[in-house]
Amino acid sequence: MLIVTISKIDRWGREKNIDKLIEALEHSDEEIRKAAALCLGKVADRSVLDVLESAYERDANVFVKQDIKKAINLIKSKKFIPVGTPIFANTAGVKELKPAFSWRFRQGS
């Protein structure tokens, strides 16, 4: 028997363990379903939009539906720029762009 807690859901979100978060959308506890939906929204993986929309239609709890809708809107609001897409509107006269700094970001603690 798997015991799911809100802290586990949060950890799964930080680890981007999408399969477990999707599974948690079916949990009997409404708080677990809400937390799973919000974590999926934070992960912002467009591949889960269909799953979230299906969960939204299926879930009877109004509060769970609100959080699923928040997650859907969060994912849809993210702007994804495909690799290789020019990000400057006018690059006329620019021969070469060199980064001034190089940053590495790590998510989580």
N, CA, C and O atoms as a DFTB+ gen file, in Angstrom:
436 C
 N C O
     1  1       0.845      -1.187       0.000
     2  2       0.000       0.000       0.000
     3  2       0.883       1.241       0.000
     4  3       1.793       1.369       0.818
     5  1       0.607       2.139      -0.913
     6  2       1.376       3.372      -1.024
     7  2       0.683       4.476      -0.233
     8  3      -0.481       4.792      -0.478
     9  1       1.397       5.048       0.700
    10  2       0.858       6.167       1.455
    11  2       1.387       7.444       0.818
    12  3       2.595       7.671       0.746
    13  1       0.458       8.269       0.360
    14  2       0.828       9.511      -0.310
    15  2       0.574      10.667       0.641
    16  3      -0.488      10.756       1.258
    17  1       1.558      11.552       0.753
    18  2       1.414      12.747       1.576
    19  2       1.690      13.969       0.720
    20  3       2.264      13.865      -0.364
    21  1       1.282      15.116       1.209
    22  2       1.522      16.369       0.484
    23  2       3.023      16.589       0.312
    24  3       3.449      17.083      -0.731
    25  1       3.826      16.239       1.302
    26  2       5.278      16.424       1.176
    27  2       5.853      15.523       0.084
    28  3       6.789      15.913      -0.614
    29  1       5.294      14.314      -0.068
    30  2       5.738      13.440      -1.159
    31  2       5.389      14.057      -2.506
    32  3       6.191      14.035      -3.439
    33  1       4.178      14.609      -2.594
    34  2       3.742      15.247      -3.836
    35  2       4.690      16.394      -4.183
    36  3       5.092      16.551      -5.336
    37  1       5.041      17.190      -3.177
    38  2       5.965      18.311      -3.396
    39  2       7.320      17.808      -3.883
    40  3       7.910      18.385      -4.796
    41  1       7.807      16.742      -3.277
    42  2       9.096      16.174      -3.694
    43  2       9.026      15.653      -5.130
    44  3       9.949      15.859      -5.918
    45  1       7.919      14.975      -5.464
    46  2       7.751      14.477      -6.830
    47  2       7.762      15.637      -7.819
    48  3       8.292      15.510      -8.923
    49  1       7.177      16.767      -7.425
    50  2       7.175      17.947      -8.300
    51  2       8.570      18.489      -8.513
    52  3       8.940      18.854      -9.629
    53  1       9.347      18.542      -7.438
    54  2      10.721      19.041      -7.562
    55  2      11.587      18.100      -8.385
    56  3      12.497      18.532      -9.093
    57  1      11.290      16.804      -8.283
    58  2      12.046      15.810      -9.040
    59  2      11.493      15.621     -10.455
    60  3      12.034      14.856     -11.253
    61  1      10.409      16.334     -10.744
    62  2       9.731      16.238     -12.042
    63  2       9.326      14.792     -12.354
    64  3       9.465      14.317     -13.482
    65  1       8.827      14.118     -11.331
    66  2       8.358      12.748     -11.476
    67  2       6.899      12.791     -11.935
    68  3       5.973      12.596     -11.148
    69  1       6.731      13.044     -13.204
    70  2       5.417      13.306     -13.779
    71  2       4.482      12.108     -13.651
    72  3       3.294      12.283     -13.383
    73  1       4.997      10.903     -13.838
    74  2       4.134       9.716     -13.762
    75  2       3.459       9.583     -12.403
    76  3       2.273       9.264     -12.327
    77  1       4.201       9.825     -11.339
    78  2       3.622       9.716      -9.998
    79  2       2.618      10.839      -9.741
    80  3       1.603      10.630      -9.076
    81  1       2.904      12.029     -10.270
    82  2       1.972      13.142     -10.103
    83  2       0.665      12.874     -10.842
    84  3      -0.415      13.173     -10.333
    85  1       0.767      12.312     -12.038
    86  2      -0.428      11.962     -12.805
    87  2      -1.243      10.910     -12.057
    88  3      -2.469      10.991     -11.982
    89  1      -0.547       9.935     -11.512
    90  2      -1.225       8.891     -10.735
    91  2      -1.945       9.488      -9.521
    92  3      -3.035       9.046      -9.158
    93  1      -1.332      10.487      -8.905
    94  2      -1.914      11.120      -7.717
    95  2      -3.182      11.911      -8.051
    96  3      -3.966      12.212      -7.151
    97  1      -3.398      12.250      -9.308
    98  2      -4.633      12.926      -9.708
    99  2      -5.859      12.037      -9.501
   100  3      -6.988      12.528      -9.476
   101  1      -5.637      10.736      -9.353
   102  2      -6.719       9.773      -9.159
   103  2      -6.922       9.421      -7.683
   104  3      -7.799       8.620      -7.358
   105  1      -6.130      10.004      -6.791
   106  2      -6.169       9.659      -5.379
   107  2      -7.531       9.990      -4.779
   108  3      -8.208      10.909      -5.240
   109  1      -7.933       9.244      -3.755
   110  2      -9.232       9.472      -3.118
   111  2      -9.267      10.767      -2.291
   112  3     -10.336      11.340      -2.084
   113  1      -8.111      11.223      -1.824
   114  2      -8.031      12.439      -1.005
   115  2      -7.974      13.667      -1.914
   116  3      -7.093      13.783      -2.767
   117  1      -8.924      14.578      -1.718
   118  2      -8.979      15.771      -2.564
   119  2      -7.746      16.658      -2.421
   120  3      -7.325      17.286      -3.393
   121  1      -7.160      16.719      -1.224
   122  2      -5.967      17.547      -1.023
   123  2      -4.776      17.003      -1.826
   124  3      -3.964      17.771      -2.342
   125  1      -4.684      15.692      -1.922
   126  2      -3.622      15.061      -2.715
   127  2      -3.830      15.394      -4.192
   128  3      -2.874      15.720      -4.895
   129  1      -5.071      15.312      -4.663
   130  2      -5.357      15.629      -6.065
   131  2      -5.039      17.082      -6.372
   132  3      -4.477      17.391      -7.423
   133  1      -5.400      17.979      -5.454
   134  2      -5.112      19.408      -5.642
   135  2      -3.612      19.657      -5.698
   136  3      -3.131      20.371      -6.577
   137  1      -2.871      19.068      -4.760
   138  2      -1.418      19.259      -4.717
   139  2      -0.755      18.698      -5.973
   140  3       0.166      19.309      -6.514
   141  1      -1.216      17.554      -6.431
   142  2      -0.648      16.943      -7.637
   143  2      -0.878      17.832      -8.849
   144  3       0.024      18.021      -9.665
   145  1      -2.074      18.374      -8.966
   146  2      -2.379      19.259     -10.093
   147  2      -1.491      20.497     -10.073
   148  3      -0.932      20.881     -11.101
   149  1      -1.363      21.118      -8.913
   150  2      -0.543      22.331      -8.820
   151  2       0.926      22.048      -9.103
   152  3       1.608      22.859      -9.729
   153  1       1.412      20.907      -8.646
   154  2       2.804      20.534      -8.942
   155  2       2.995      20.309     -10.439
   156  3       4.017      20.704     -11.000
   157  1       2.027      19.682     -11.083
   158  2       2.117      19.495     -12.534
   159  2       2.130      20.842     -13.249
   160  3       2.814      21.004     -14.260
   161  1       1.390      21.792     -12.735
   162  2       1.407      23.137     -13.315
   163  2       2.752      23.810     -13.165
   164  3       3.198      24.516     -14.069
   165  1       3.406      23.601     -12.035
   166  2       4.732      24.199     -11.799
   167  2       5.797      23.542     -12.671
   168  3       6.726      24.204     -13.133
   169  1       5.657      22.239     -12.892
   170  2       6.614      21.548     -13.756
   171  2       6.501      22.098     -15.172
   172  3       7.488      22.152     -15.905
   173  1       5.291      22.506     -15.551
   174  2       5.017      23.172     -16.829
   175  2       5.419      22.349     -18.042
   176  3       6.000      22.869     -18.994
   177  1       5.111      21.085     -17.999
   178  2       5.368      20.203     -19.136
   179  2       4.091      20.116     -19.964
   180  3       3.070      19.613     -19.493
   181  1       4.153      20.607     -21.194
   182  2       2.964      20.647     -22.051
   183  2       2.391      19.257     -22.336
   184  3       1.234      19.141     -22.739
   185  1       3.170      18.221     -22.136
   186  2       2.690      16.873     -22.411
   187  2       1.582      16.434     -21.451
   188  3       0.884      15.459     -21.729
   189  1       1.410      17.132     -20.331
   190  2       0.384      16.744     -19.361
   191  2      -0.912      17.534     -19.512
   192  3      -1.846      17.339     -18.733
   193  1      -0.981      18.408     -20.486
   194  2      -2.201      19.201     -20.655
   195  2      -3.433      18.324     -20.874
   196  3      -4.482      18.571     -20.280
   197  1      -3.311      17.306     -21.720
   198  2      -4.450      16.416     -21.967
   199  2      -4.878      15.686     -20.697
   200  3      -6.070      15.515     -20.443
   201  1      -3.910      15.264     -19.913
   202  2      -4.200      14.561     -18.659
   203  2      -4.919      15.494     -17.686
   204  3      -5.895      15.102     -17.047
   205  1      -4.434      16.720     -17.579
   206  2      -5.065      17.675     -16.676
   207  2      -6.474      18.032     -17.142
   208  3      -7.392      18.130     -16.328
   209  1      -6.644      18.225     -18.430
   210  2      -7.976      18.551     -18.947
   211  2      -8.953      17.399     -18.718
   212  3     -10.123      17.618     -18.405
   213  1      -8.464      16.183     -18.877
   214  2      -9.292      15.003     -18.613
   215  2      -9.653      14.923     -17.129
   216  3     -10.796      14.630     -16.780
   217  1      -8.681      15.182     -16.262
   218  2      -8.927      15.169     -14.814
   219  2      -9.924      16.255     -14.433
   220  3     -10.759      16.056     -13.550
   221  1      -9.839      17.398     -15.096
   222  2     -10.766      18.500     -14.839
   223  2     -12.202      18.073     -15.152
   224  3     -13.119      18.343     -14.377
   225  1     -12.384      17.421     -16.269
   226  2     -13.720      16.976     -16.667
   227  2     -14.255      15.883     -15.737
   228  3     -15.456      15.822     -15.477
   229  1     -13.386      15.040     -15.249
   230  2     -13.752      13.871     -14.462
   231  2     -14.006      14.183     -12.986
   232  3     -14.881      13.575     -12.369
   233  1     -13.256      15.114     -12.422
   234  2     -13.319      15.362     -10.978
   235  2     -14.605      16.095     -10.605
   236  3     -15.000      17.050     -11.274
   237  1     -15.242      15.651      -9.550
   238  2     -16.507      16.242      -9.117
   239  2     -16.310      17.371      -8.107
   240  3     -17.221      18.168      -7.883
   241  1     -15.120      17.444      -7.494
   242  2     -14.870      18.431      -6.447
   243  2     -14.543      19.796      -7.069
   244  3     -13.615      19.916      -7.869
   245  1     -15.313      20.812      -6.693
   246  2     -15.143      22.154      -7.263
   247  2     -13.760      22.726      -6.952
   248  3     -13.155      23.377      -7.804
   249  1     -13.262      22.491      -5.749
   250  2     -11.978      23.056      -5.348
   251  2     -10.816      22.371      -6.074
   252  3      -9.831      23.017      -6.433
   253  1     -10.940      21.076      -6.284
   254  2      -9.925      20.355      -7.062
   255  2      -9.933      20.877      -8.491
   256  3      -8.878      21.103      -9.083
   257  1     -11.122      21.068      -9.040
   258  2     -11.252      21.583     -10.407
   259  2     -10.600      22.959     -10.542
   260  3      -9.967      23.250     -11.557
   261  1     -10.752      23.810      -9.512
   262  2     -10.130      25.139      -9.536
   263  2      -8.611      25.029      -9.638
   264  3      -7.982      25.745     -10.417
   265  1      -8.027      24.131      -8.849
   266  2      -6.573      23.985      -8.867
   267  2      -6.087      23.325     -10.152
   268  3      -5.002      23.644     -10.639
   269  1      -6.870      22.418     -10.701
   270  2      -6.502      21.824     -11.989
   271  2      -6.521      22.907     -13.064
   272  3      -5.635      22.955     -13.917
   273  1      -7.528      23.774     -13.022
   274  2      -7.620      24.872     -13.997
   275  2      -6.436      25.820     -13.846
   276  3      -5.892      26.296     -14.843
   277  1      -6.028      26.103     -12.594
   278  2      -4.846      26.940     -12.352
   279  2      -3.608      26.315     -13.001
   280  3      -2.811      27.006     -13.635
   281  1      -3.463      25.007     -12.832
   282  2      -2.313      24.302     -13.397
   283  2      -2.327      24.372     -14.926
   284  3      -1.292      24.601     -15.552
   285  1      -3.490      24.177     -15.513
   286  2      -3.615      24.250     -16.971
   287  2      -3.237      25.639     -17.463
   288  3      -2.481      25.780     -18.424
   289  1      -3.762      26.661     -16.804
   290  2      -3.457      28.040     -17.204
   291  2      -1.983      28.377     -17.017
   292  3      -1.403      29.109     -17.819
   293  1      -1.381      27.849     -15.967
   294  2       0.040      28.089     -15.728
   295  2       0.885      27.496     -16.854
   296  3       1.820      28.133     -17.339
   297  1       0.553      26.291     -17.258
   298  2       1.296      25.641     -18.351
   299  2       1.084      26.393     -19.660
   300  3       2.034      26.632     -20.406
   301  1      -0.153      26.762     -19.935
   302  2      -0.461      27.460     -21.189
   303  2       0.149      28.856     -21.252
   304  3       0.409      29.374     -22.338
   305  1       0.376      29.465     -20.090
   306  2       0.926      30.819     -20.071
   307  2       2.439      30.848     -20.260
   308  3       3.009      31.900     -20.550
   309  1       3.089      29.707     -20.098
   310  2       4.541      29.660     -20.280
   311  2       4.870      29.869     -21.745
   312  3       4.224      29.299     -22.624
   313  1       5.864      30.678     -21.999
   314  2       6.309      30.930     -23.366
   315  2       7.508      30.037     -23.646
   316  3       8.558      30.163     -23.016
   317  1       7.333      29.135     -24.600
   318  2       8.400      28.226     -24.971
   319  2       9.017      28.704     -26.283
   320  3       8.308      28.929     -27.265
   321  1      10.323      28.856     -26.294
   322  2      11.035      29.277     -27.491
   323  2      11.854      28.097     -27.977
   324  3      12.787      27.673     -27.295
   325  1      11.523      27.554     -29.153
   326  2      12.291      26.429     -29.672
   327  2      13.759      26.795     -29.876
   328  3      14.079      27.929     -30.235
   329  1      14.642      25.837     -29.648
   330  2      16.075      26.056     -29.831
   331  2      16.330      26.463     -31.274
   332  3      15.795      25.853     -32.200
   333  1      17.146      27.493     -31.464
   334  2      17.493      27.961     -32.802
   335  2      16.608      29.084     -33.298
   336  3      16.860      29.646     -34.364
   337  1      15.567      29.423     -32.536
   338  2      14.681      30.511     -32.932
   339  2      15.346      31.843     -32.617
   340  3      15.800      32.054     -31.493
   341  1      15.413      32.761     -33.608
   342  2      15.984      34.086     -33.326
   343  2      15.125      34.813     -32.290
   344  3      13.900      34.853     -32.408
   345  1      15.763      35.376     -31.294
   346  2      15.008      36.049     -30.240
   347  2      15.054      37.569     -30.370
   348  3      14.375      38.273     -29.621
   349  1      15.838      38.079     -31.301
   350  2      15.907      39.514     -31.527
   351  2      15.188      39.832     -32.830
   352  3      15.404      39.160     -33.839
   353  1      14.332      40.855     -32.814
   354  2      13.569      41.206     -34.006
   355  2      14.474      41.757     -35.101
   356  3      14.286      41.439     -36.275
   357  1      15.445      42.572     -34.735
   358  2      16.296      43.209     -35.721
   359  2      17.754      42.882     -35.418
   360  3      18.323      43.390     -34.452
   361  1      18.349      42.040     -36.238
   362  2      19.755      41.685     -36.031
   363  2      20.618      42.202     -37.179
   364  3      21.741      41.735     -37.375
   365  1      20.097      43.160     -37.935
   366  2      20.861      43.716     -39.056
   367  2      22.124      44.383     -38.529
   368  3      22.073      45.149     -37.567
   369  1      23.239      44.094     -39.149
   370  2      24.502      44.693     -38.768
   371  2      25.210      43.990     -37.629
   372  3      26.320      44.379     -37.266
   373  1      24.608      42.978     -37.061
   374  2      25.230      42.230     -35.978
   375  2      25.981      41.061     -36.595
   376  3      25.389      40.189     -37.230
   377  1      27.305      41.058     -36.397
   378  2      28.118      39.989     -36.980
   379  2      28.146      38.759     -36.086
   380  3      28.016      37.631     -36.562
   381  1      28.314      38.982     -34.801
   382  2      28.428      37.860     -33.888
   383  2      28.010      38.312     -32.494
   384  3      28.407      39.381     -32.031
   385  1      27.228      37.510     -31.849
   386  2      26.822      37.801     -30.475
   387  2      27.584      36.890     -29.535
   388  3      27.597      35.671     -29.704
   389  1      28.217      37.492     -28.546
   390  2      28.935      36.706     -27.545
   391  2      28.323      36.982     -26.180
   392  3      28.063      38.136     -25.840
   393  1      28.093      35.951     -25.409
   394  2      27.533      36.192     -24.075
   395  2      28.565      36.840     -23.168
   396  3      29.741      36.477     -23.181
   397  1      28.112      37.794     -22.390
   398  2      29.001      38.466     -21.444
   399  2      29.224      37.593     -20.214
   400  3      30.304      37.604     -19.624
   401  1      28.225      36.858     -19.840
   402  2      28.308      36.003     -18.666
   403  2      27.704      34.654     -18.992
   404  3      26.867      34.531     -19.887
   405  1      28.123      33.676     -18.279
   406  2      27.535      32.358     -18.403
   407  2      26.977      31.984     -17.038
   408  3      27.704      31.988     -16.045
   409  1      25.690      31.663     -16.986
   410  2      25.047      31.326     -15.738
   411  2      24.540      29.907     -15.771
   412  3      24.093      29.412     -16.806
   413  1      24.613      29.271     -14.647
   414  2      24.008      27.949     -14.499
   415  2      22.983      28.051     -13.389
   416  3      23.265      28.540     -12.295
   417  1      21.796      27.582     -13.697
   418  2      20.741      27.581     -12.706
   419  2      20.387      26.162     -12.345
   420  3      20.294      25.293     -13.212
   421  1      20.196      25.937     -11.096
   422  2      19.776      24.614     -10.639
   423  2      18.489      24.778      -9.857
   424  3      18.400      25.600      -8.946
   425  1      17.501      23.992     -10.220
   426  2      16.233      24.080      -9.539
   427  2      16.272      23.230      -8.287
   428  3      16.890      22.166      -8.246
   429  1      15.594      23.731      -7.266
   430  2      15.541      22.984      -6.010
   431  2      16.627      23.423      -5.054
   432  3      17.349      24.389      -5.304
   433  1      16.729      22.702      -3.961
   434  2      17.733      23.076      -2.959
   435  2      18.768      22.006      -2.794
   436  3      19.688      22.155      -1.990
